[in-house]
Short mmCIF file of C-alpha atoms in Angstrom, two decimals:
data_model
loop_
_atom_site.label_atom_id
_atom_site.label_comp_id
_atom_site.label_asym_id
_atom_site.label_seq_id
_atom_site.Cartn_x
_atom_site.Cartn_y
_atom_site.Cartn_z
CA MET Q 1 -14.29 16.52 36.43
CA ALA Q 2 -17.59 15.85 34.42
CA HIS Q 3 -15.78 13.43 32.28
CA VAL Q 4 -16.49 10.40 34.25
CA HIS Q 5 -16.10 7.17 32.24
CA GLU Q 6 -17.93 3.90 32.98
CA HIS Q 7 -14.84 2.37 31.22
CA ASP Q 8 -12.20 1.22 33.29
CA VAL Q 9 -9.15 3.14 33.23
CA ASP Q 10 -6.90 0.28 34.07
CA GLU Q 11 -3.39 0.61 32.72
CA ASN Q 12 -3.64 -3.20 31.87
CA ALA Q 13 -6.59 -2.87 29.44
CA GLY Q 14 -5.72 -3.68 25.95
CA ALA Q 15 -2.40 -4.93 26.80
CA GLU Q 16 -3.14 -8.28 24.92
CA GLN Q 17 -4.21 -6.38 21.74
CA ARG Q 18 -0.95 -4.22 21.78
CA LYS Q 19 1.11 -7.35 22.10
CA ALA Q 20 -0.77 -8.70 19.07
CA ILE Q 21 -0.12 -5.56 17.15
CA TRP Q 22 3.68 -5.38 17.79
CA ARG Q 23 3.74 -9.13 16.99
CA THR Q 24 2.16 -8.26 13.41
CA PHE Q 25 4.31 -5.55 13.21
CA TRP Q 26 7.47 -7.84 13.54
CA ILE Q 27 6.07 -10.48 10.97
CA LEU Q 28 5.42 -7.88 8.49
CA LEU Q 29 8.89 -6.47 9.03
CA ILE Q 30 10.60 -9.82 8.71
CA LEU Q 31 8.64 -10.81 5.74
CA THR Q 32 9.74 -7.65 3.76
CA ALA Q 33 13.33 -8.19 4.96
CA VAL Q 34 13.28 -11.84 3.42
CA GLU Q 35 11.74 -10.67 0.33
CA PHE Q 36 14.42 -8.01 -0.04
CA LEU Q 37 17.21 -10.85 0.41
CA ILE Q 38 15.43 -13.15 -2.21
CA ALA Q 39 15.22 -10.34 -4.73
CA PHE Q 40 19.10 -10.47 -4.84
CA THR Q 41 19.77 -14.01 -4.34
CA LEU Q 42 17.30 -15.81 -6.48
CA GLU Q 43 17.42 -16.07 -10.30
CA ALA Q 44 14.45 -14.67 -11.80
CA GLY Q 45 11.65 -17.26 -13.01
CA PRO Q 46 8.55 -18.65 -12.11
CA LEU Q 47 9.81 -19.83 -8.79
CA LYS Q 48 10.92 -16.35 -7.70
CA THR Q 49 7.62 -14.96 -8.87
CA ALA Q 50 5.51 -17.48 -7.13
CA ILE Q 51 7.52 -16.91 -3.57
CA PHE Q 52 6.96 -13.09 -3.81
CA VAL Q 53 3.19 -13.65 -4.71
CA GLY Q 54 2.97 -16.07 -1.71
CA MET Q 55 4.66 -13.87 0.76
CA THR Q 56 2.54 -10.89 -0.61
CA ILE Q 57 -0.60 -12.63 0.22
CA VAL Q 58 0.81 -13.69 3.76
CA LYS Q 59 1.42 -10.07 4.28
CA ALA Q 60 -1.97 -9.00 3.22
CA PHE Q 61 -3.58 -11.50 5.25
CA TYR Q 62 -1.93 -9.87 8.52
CA ILE Q 63 -2.59 -6.26 7.36
CA VAL Q 64 -6.31 -6.99 6.72
CA GLY Q 65 -6.73 -9.77 9.63
CA GLU Q 66 -5.14 -8.02 12.47
CA PHE Q 67 -4.58 -4.27 11.73
CA MET Q 68 -8.04 -3.85 9.95
CA HIS Q 69 -9.56 -6.40 12.33
CA LEU Q 70 -11.50 -8.26 9.82
CA LYS Q 71 -10.34 -11.76 11.27
CA HIS Q 72 -12.35 -10.51 14.31
CA GLU Q 73 -15.53 -9.80 12.67
CA VAL Q 74 -18.56 -11.65 11.85
CA LYS Q 75 -18.43 -14.40 9.17
CA SER Q 76 -20.77 -12.74 6.93
CA LEU Q 77 -18.84 -9.47 6.83
CA ILE Q 78 -15.52 -11.35 6.34
CA TRP Q 79 -17.07 -13.12 3.16
CA ALA Q 80 -18.83 -10.18 1.72
CA ILE Q 81 -15.30 -8.64 1.75
CA LEU Q 82 -13.43 -11.57 0.33
CA ILE Q 83 -15.65 -13.25 -2.31
CA PRO Q 84 -15.89 -10.16 -4.58
CA CYS Q 85 -11.94 -10.62 -4.71
CA ILE Q 86 -12.60 -13.48 -6.96
CA PHE Q 87 -13.44 -11.08 -9.91
CA VAL Q 88 -9.84 -9.81 -9.40
CA VAL Q 89 -8.22 -13.46 -9.86
CA TRP Q 90 -10.32 -13.98 -12.93
CA LEU Q 91 -9.09 -10.54 -14.27
CA LEU Q 92 -5.53 -11.46 -13.61
CA ILE Q 93 -5.73 -14.81 -15.29
CA ALA Q 94 -7.54 -13.63 -18.28
CA LEU Q 95 -5.34 -10.46 -18.98
CA MET Q 96 -2.16 -12.32 -18.40
CA ARG Q 97 -2.97 -14.73 -21.05
CA GLU Q 98 -4.14 -11.81 -23.24
CA GLY Q 99 -0.64 -10.21 -22.83
CA GLY Q 100 1.21 -13.47 -23.77
CA SER Q 101 -1.01 -13.73 -26.66
CA ILE Q 102 0.01 -9.95 -27.76
CA PHE Q 103 3.52 -11.02 -27.35
CA ASP Q 104 2.97 -14.01 -29.84
CA LEU Q 105 1.48 -11.74 -32.33
CA ARG Q 106 3.86 -8.72 -32.28
CA MET N 1 -37.22 -5.41 24.81
CA ALA N 2 -36.00 -7.27 21.72
CA ALA N 3 -34.55 -10.84 22.37
CA THR N 4 -31.43 -9.64 20.78
CA ALA N 5 -29.12 -8.27 23.48
CA GLN N 6 -27.51 -4.99 22.11
CA PRO N 7 -24.61 -4.07 24.21
CA ASN N 8 -24.80 -0.48 23.09
CA VAL N 9 -28.06 0.81 21.61
CA LYS N 10 -26.28 3.83 19.82
CA ASN N 11 -24.89 1.17 17.39
CA VAL N 12 -28.22 0.11 16.08
CA TRP N 13 -29.14 1.47 12.71
CA LEU N 14 -32.34 2.96 12.00
CA GLY N 15 -33.98 -0.19 11.17
CA GLY N 16 -33.52 -1.32 14.60
CA VAL N 17 -30.73 -3.88 14.22
CA GLU N 18 -27.17 -3.74 13.51
CA PRO N 19 -26.15 -5.44 10.10
CA MET N 20 -22.99 -7.75 10.35
CA LYS N 21 -22.31 -6.40 13.79
CA ALA N 22 -20.71 -3.48 12.44
CA SER N 23 -21.87 0.33 12.64
CA TYR N 24 -22.82 2.09 9.48
CA GLY N 25 -19.95 4.16 8.87
CA LYS N 26 -17.53 0.98 9.20
CA LEU N 27 -19.66 -0.99 7.03
CA MET N 28 -19.66 1.62 4.22
CA MET N 29 -15.95 2.20 4.81
CA TRP N 30 -15.44 -1.61 3.94
CA PHE N 31 -17.74 -1.47 0.84
CA PHE N 32 -15.54 1.68 -0.45
CA LEU N 33 -12.46 -0.22 0.11
CA VAL N 34 -13.84 -3.18 -1.82
CA SER N 35 -14.47 -0.91 -4.56
CA ASP N 36 -10.87 0.74 -4.37
CA THR N 37 -9.48 -2.73 -4.54
CA PHE N 38 -11.11 -3.34 -7.84
CA THR N 39 -9.49 0.13 -9.22
CA PHE N 40 -6.06 -0.73 -7.80
CA SER N 41 -6.37 -4.37 -8.95
CA ALA N 42 -7.44 -3.05 -12.60
CA LEU N 43 -4.15 -0.88 -12.76
CA LEU N 44 -1.74 -3.74 -11.47
CA VAL N 45 -3.35 -6.18 -13.76
CA SER N 46 -2.89 -3.94 -16.89
CA TYR N 47 0.78 -3.67 -15.78
CA GLY N 48 0.92 -7.35 -15.94
CA LEU N 49 -0.68 -7.53 -19.47
CA VAL N 50 1.61 -4.96 -20.89
CA ARG N 51 4.50 -6.35 -19.23
CA TYR N 52 3.88 -9.78 -20.82
CA SER N 53 3.32 -8.31 -24.10
CA TYR N 54 6.80 -7.14 -24.10
CA PRO N 55 9.98 -9.29 -24.02
CA ALA N 56 11.91 -9.78 -21.01
CA TYR N 57 15.41 -8.92 -20.63
CA ALA N 58 17.32 -12.20 -21.59
CA GLY N 59 20.93 -11.46 -20.48
CA LYS N 60 22.83 -11.42 -17.17
CA VAL N 61 21.86 -9.10 -14.67
CA VAL N 62 25.15 -7.58 -14.20
CA ASP N 63 25.30 -6.59 -17.89
CA PHE N 64 21.99 -4.95 -17.96
CA VAL N 65 21.59 -1.85 -20.08
CA SER N 66 18.30 0.14 -20.58
CA SER N 67 16.61 -0.33 -23.85
CA PRO N 68 12.91 0.53 -25.13
CA THR N 69 12.75 -2.93 -26.96
CA TYR N 70 12.47 -5.14 -23.74
CA TRP N 71 11.12 -4.57 -20.21
CA PRO N 72 13.64 -3.26 -17.76
CA ILE N 73 14.84 -5.15 -14.34
CA PRO N 74 13.10 -2.71 -11.68
CA GLU N 75 16.30 -3.08 -9.17
CA LYS N 76 18.40 -1.39 -12.18
CA VAL N 77 15.72 1.35 -12.20
CA PHE N 78 15.39 2.22 -8.80
CA ASP N 79 18.82 2.04 -7.26
CA ALA N 80 19.51 5.69 -6.19
CA LEU N 81 19.48 7.13 -2.73
CA PRO N 82 19.13 10.92 -1.57
CA PHE N 83 22.40 12.85 -1.08
CA LEU N 84 24.40 9.61 -2.24
CA HIS N 85 24.83 10.58 -5.80
CA GLY N 86 26.40 7.68 -8.11
CA LEU N 87 25.99 4.90 -5.55
CA HIS N 88 24.38 1.94 -6.63
CA ALA N 89 21.79 1.02 -4.01
CA PRO N 90 19.23 -1.14 -5.56
CA LEU N 91 15.72 -1.00 -4.10
CA VAL N 92 17.12 0.46 -0.83
CA PHE N 93 15.23 3.76 -0.97
CA VAL N 94 11.95 1.96 -1.95
CA GLY N 95 12.58 -0.64 1.09
CA ILE N 96 13.05 2.29 3.54
CA MET N 97 9.59 3.79 2.05
CA THR N 98 7.94 0.31 2.68
CA PHE N 99 9.26 0.31 6.23
CA ILE N 100 7.82 3.87 6.76
CA LEU N 101 4.38 3.04 5.68
CA ILE N 102 4.24 -0.41 7.54
CA PHE N 103 5.36 1.34 10.85
CA SER N 104 2.68 4.30 10.20
CA SER N 105 0.10 1.50 9.96
CA VAL N 106 1.37 0.32 13.47
CA THR N 107 1.03 3.57 15.15
CA MET N 108 -2.31 4.06 13.37
CA VAL N 109 -3.71 0.71 15.05
CA LEU N 110 -2.18 1.69 18.42
CA ALA N 111 -4.29 5.05 18.12
CA VAL N 112 -7.36 2.85 17.32
CA GLU N 113 -6.61 0.67 20.41
CA ALA N 114 -6.13 3.71 22.68
CA GLY N 115 -9.48 4.97 21.26
CA HIS N 116 -11.15 2.03 22.57
CA ARG N 117 -9.96 3.05 25.82
CA ASN N 118 -10.86 6.52 25.51
CA ASP N 119 -7.30 7.49 26.31
CA ARG N 120 -7.43 10.78 24.65
CA ALA N 121 -3.58 11.60 25.20
CA THR N 122 -2.35 8.36 23.74
CA VAL N 123 -4.72 8.64 20.63
CA GLU N 124 -3.35 12.02 20.10
CA LYS N 125 0.29 10.80 20.39
CA TYR N 126 -0.04 8.08 17.91
CA MET N 127 -2.06 10.10 15.50
CA LEU N 128 0.97 12.40 15.35
CA TRP N 129 3.35 9.62 14.69
CA THR N 130 1.03 8.29 11.99
CA LEU N 131 0.84 11.95 10.29
CA LEU N 132 4.61 12.07 10.45
CA GLY N 133 4.98 8.78 8.68
CA GLY N 134 2.39 9.32 6.10
CA ALA N 135 4.17 13.13 5.34
CA THR N 136 7.77 11.51 5.03
CA PHE N 137 6.41 8.60 2.69
CA LEU N 138 4.84 11.47 0.38
CA GLY N 139 8.26 13.49 0.79
CA CYS N 140 10.37 10.07 -0.34
CA GLN N 141 7.72 9.65 -3.33
CA ALA N 142 8.29 13.28 -4.28
CA TRP N 143 12.03 12.61 -4.41
CA GLU N 144 11.66 9.12 -6.24
CA TRP N 145 9.39 10.96 -9.03
CA THR N 146 12.15 13.71 -9.28
CA HIS N 147 14.94 11.25 -9.77
CA PHE N 148 12.86 9.30 -12.27
CA ILE N 149 11.86 12.36 -14.43
CA HIS N 150 15.28 13.65 -14.33
CA GLY N 151 17.11 10.43 -15.20
CA THR N 152 20.71 9.43 -14.87
CA GLU N 153 23.67 11.43 -16.23
CA GLY N 154 24.48 9.09 -19.17
CA GLY N 155 20.89 8.66 -20.65
CA THR N 156 20.00 5.94 -22.96
CA VAL N 157 20.68 6.13 -26.71
CA VAL N 158 17.85 5.22 -28.84
CA LYS N 159 17.03 4.95 -32.49
CA GLU N 160 13.97 6.88 -33.72
CA LEU N 161 12.37 6.72 -37.28
CA VAL N 162 12.06 10.44 -38.33
CA ASP N 163 10.82 11.18 -41.84
CA GLY N 164 11.78 7.65 -43.36
CA SER N 165 15.22 7.55 -41.68
CA TRP N 166 16.70 6.03 -38.31
CA VAL N 167 18.10 8.83 -36.15
CA SER N 168 20.04 8.09 -33.02
CA LYS N 169 19.21 10.33 -29.98
CA THR N 170 19.93 10.40 -26.20
CA ILE N 171 17.20 10.40 -23.83
CA PHE N 172 17.46 11.54 -20.10
CA GLY N 173 14.76 10.47 -17.71
CA ALA N 174 11.19 9.63 -18.19
CA ASN N 175 7.80 11.28 -19.04
CA LEU N 176 4.62 9.88 -20.50
CA THR N 177 5.89 9.63 -24.16
CA GLU N 178 9.70 8.97 -23.61
CA ASN N 179 11.53 6.62 -21.12
CA GLN N 180 15.25 6.22 -21.00
CA TYR N 181 14.60 3.16 -18.67
CA GLY N 182 12.62 1.09 -20.83
CA PRO N 183 9.45 1.15 -23.08
CA PRO N 184 7.53 4.11 -22.41
CA ALA N 185 4.49 2.09 -21.07
CA PHE N 186 6.79 1.36 -18.14
CA ALA N 187 6.94 4.96 -17.10
CA ASP N 188 3.47 5.54 -17.71
CA PHE N 189 2.51 2.63 -15.38
CA PHE N 190 5.00 3.96 -12.96
CA PHE N 191 3.29 7.34 -12.96
CA PHE N 192 -0.23 6.08 -12.77
CA ILE N 193 0.13 3.39 -10.28
CA THR N 194 2.51 5.01 -7.80
CA GLY N 195 0.63 8.51 -8.47
CA PHE N 196 -2.70 6.98 -7.73
CA HIS N 197 -1.49 5.29 -4.52
CA GLY N 198 0.28 8.80 -3.56
CA THR N 199 -2.89 10.53 -3.85
CA HIS N 200 -4.34 8.12 -1.87
CA VAL N 201 -1.61 8.51 0.88
CA PHE N 202 -2.17 12.20 0.40
CA SER N 203 -6.02 11.95 1.10
CA GLY N 204 -5.14 9.57 4.15
CA VAL N 205 -2.96 12.24 5.63
CA VAL N 206 -5.54 14.92 5.35
CA LEU N 207 -8.07 12.52 7.02
CA ASN N 208 -5.42 11.63 9.76
CA PHE N 209 -5.08 15.34 10.39
CA LEU N 210 -8.72 15.96 10.76
CA VAL N 211 -9.05 13.20 13.23
CA PHE N 212 -6.05 14.29 14.98
CA TYR N 213 -7.49 17.76 15.29
CA ARG N 214 -10.99 16.62 16.47
CA THR N 215 -9.18 14.22 18.92
CA ALA N 216 -7.06 17.10 20.48
CA THR N 217 -10.16 19.66 20.51
CA GLY N 218 -11.90 16.78 22.45
CA THR N 219 -14.68 16.44 19.92
CA TYR N 220 -14.43 12.45 20.22
CA GLU N 221 -14.32 12.69 24.11
CA ARG N 222 -17.49 14.66 24.26
CA ARG N 223 -19.09 12.19 21.72
CA GLY N 224 -18.30 9.44 24.08
CA HIS N 225 -16.44 7.16 21.64
CA TYR N 226 -13.51 7.24 19.01
CA GLU N 227 -15.07 5.30 16.03
CA MET N 228 -13.89 7.72 13.81
CA VAL N 229 -10.22 6.85 14.45
CA GLU N 230 -11.27 3.19 13.61
CA LYS N 231 -13.10 4.16 10.32
CA VAL N 232 -10.03 6.49 9.16
CA GLY N 233 -7.85 3.79 10.54
CA LEU N 234 -9.40 1.02 8.05
CA TYR N 235 -8.63 3.53 5.28
CA TRP N 236 -5.04 4.21 6.31
CA HIS N 237 -4.22 0.36 6.69
CA PHE N 238 -5.79 -0.24 3.11
CA VAL N 239 -3.27 2.43 1.75
CA ASP N 240 -0.68 0.49 3.42
CA LEU N 241 -2.08 -2.81 2.01
CA VAL N 242 -2.04 -1.24 -1.53
CA TRP N 243 1.66 -0.35 -1.23
CA VAL N 244 2.58 -3.91 -0.38
CA PHE N 245 1.18 -5.15 -3.63
CA VAL N 246 2.66 -2.16 -5.57
CA PHE N 247 6.08 -3.02 -3.94
CA THR N 248 5.94 -6.61 -5.16
CA PHE N 249 4.58 -6.17 -8.51
CA PHE N 250 6.44 -3.09 -9.54
CA TYR N 251 9.73 -3.34 -7.63
CA LEU N 252 10.38 -7.05 -6.78
CA VAL N 253 8.87 -9.24 -9.51
#
């Protein structure tokens, strides 16, 4: 055949990566299952919200870091993606305060 | 030769270097995703603003009844399953949808990994699984919307001010102006946020199909690399990531 690749067609190539992918999958699945449990066992309140937000950030870390491979990119790329997200945190804090204020005035 | 060791000359941009050790396409995809993050954040944060401007339901969860005067508890709104009419299964369907999307993200990253090895058959196989996952998710969302729009059998009785007097009327389901589950704003955000996300899933399925087609017809094999799978993969994982946030802030909290 004309298609002769210089890459090795070794069956074991990428086995490490595939293991990491499935490991990430199980972490995401278990975290989602635990979230599901907490939704029905814990009383609504600041603690429950904090747990959900924390678990969501952990899930986001695994999706962005492993699936999107950002963890293995160069530092400047990682920061170029992460630093702009500070604006989202600012918007969140500002608008949540605003929402509370509208509630008080209504 | 320049002192910098470039493993693959094709990766070098026109300026002769490779900024951030990423190809042009991949870097631009990342920057697009950052801008998309802002769009979705704006939608979810506005949801938070409007939610906190309404009173929360104060009573016990078991005694919950829908009313336009306070914000609903999501598990009391999203508790239906297809083919199982009348069964109270809180958040089960949306849990299944979350699983489907996470799984299709896994098959996508497996396709990317196979692409690194130039393993055409495996890329094809996993792209097909990813397509199946995306299409199933869209189907689930169509059902969820249909149920939300049609509402429950009993509906909710609300009082409205018509020509200076209060009139009782029963509302079934939700649209952009009326909502049996809670304040109309709750339905508006449901349609906008899940709708905007669903549009992203749809575009993702279209892109995934194009990648599958070009893999199957050997375009990437002739090109010598499967970077397109990687770029579309980034987009697909982002769609999954957004759903993780929608799941938490719309359905759980």
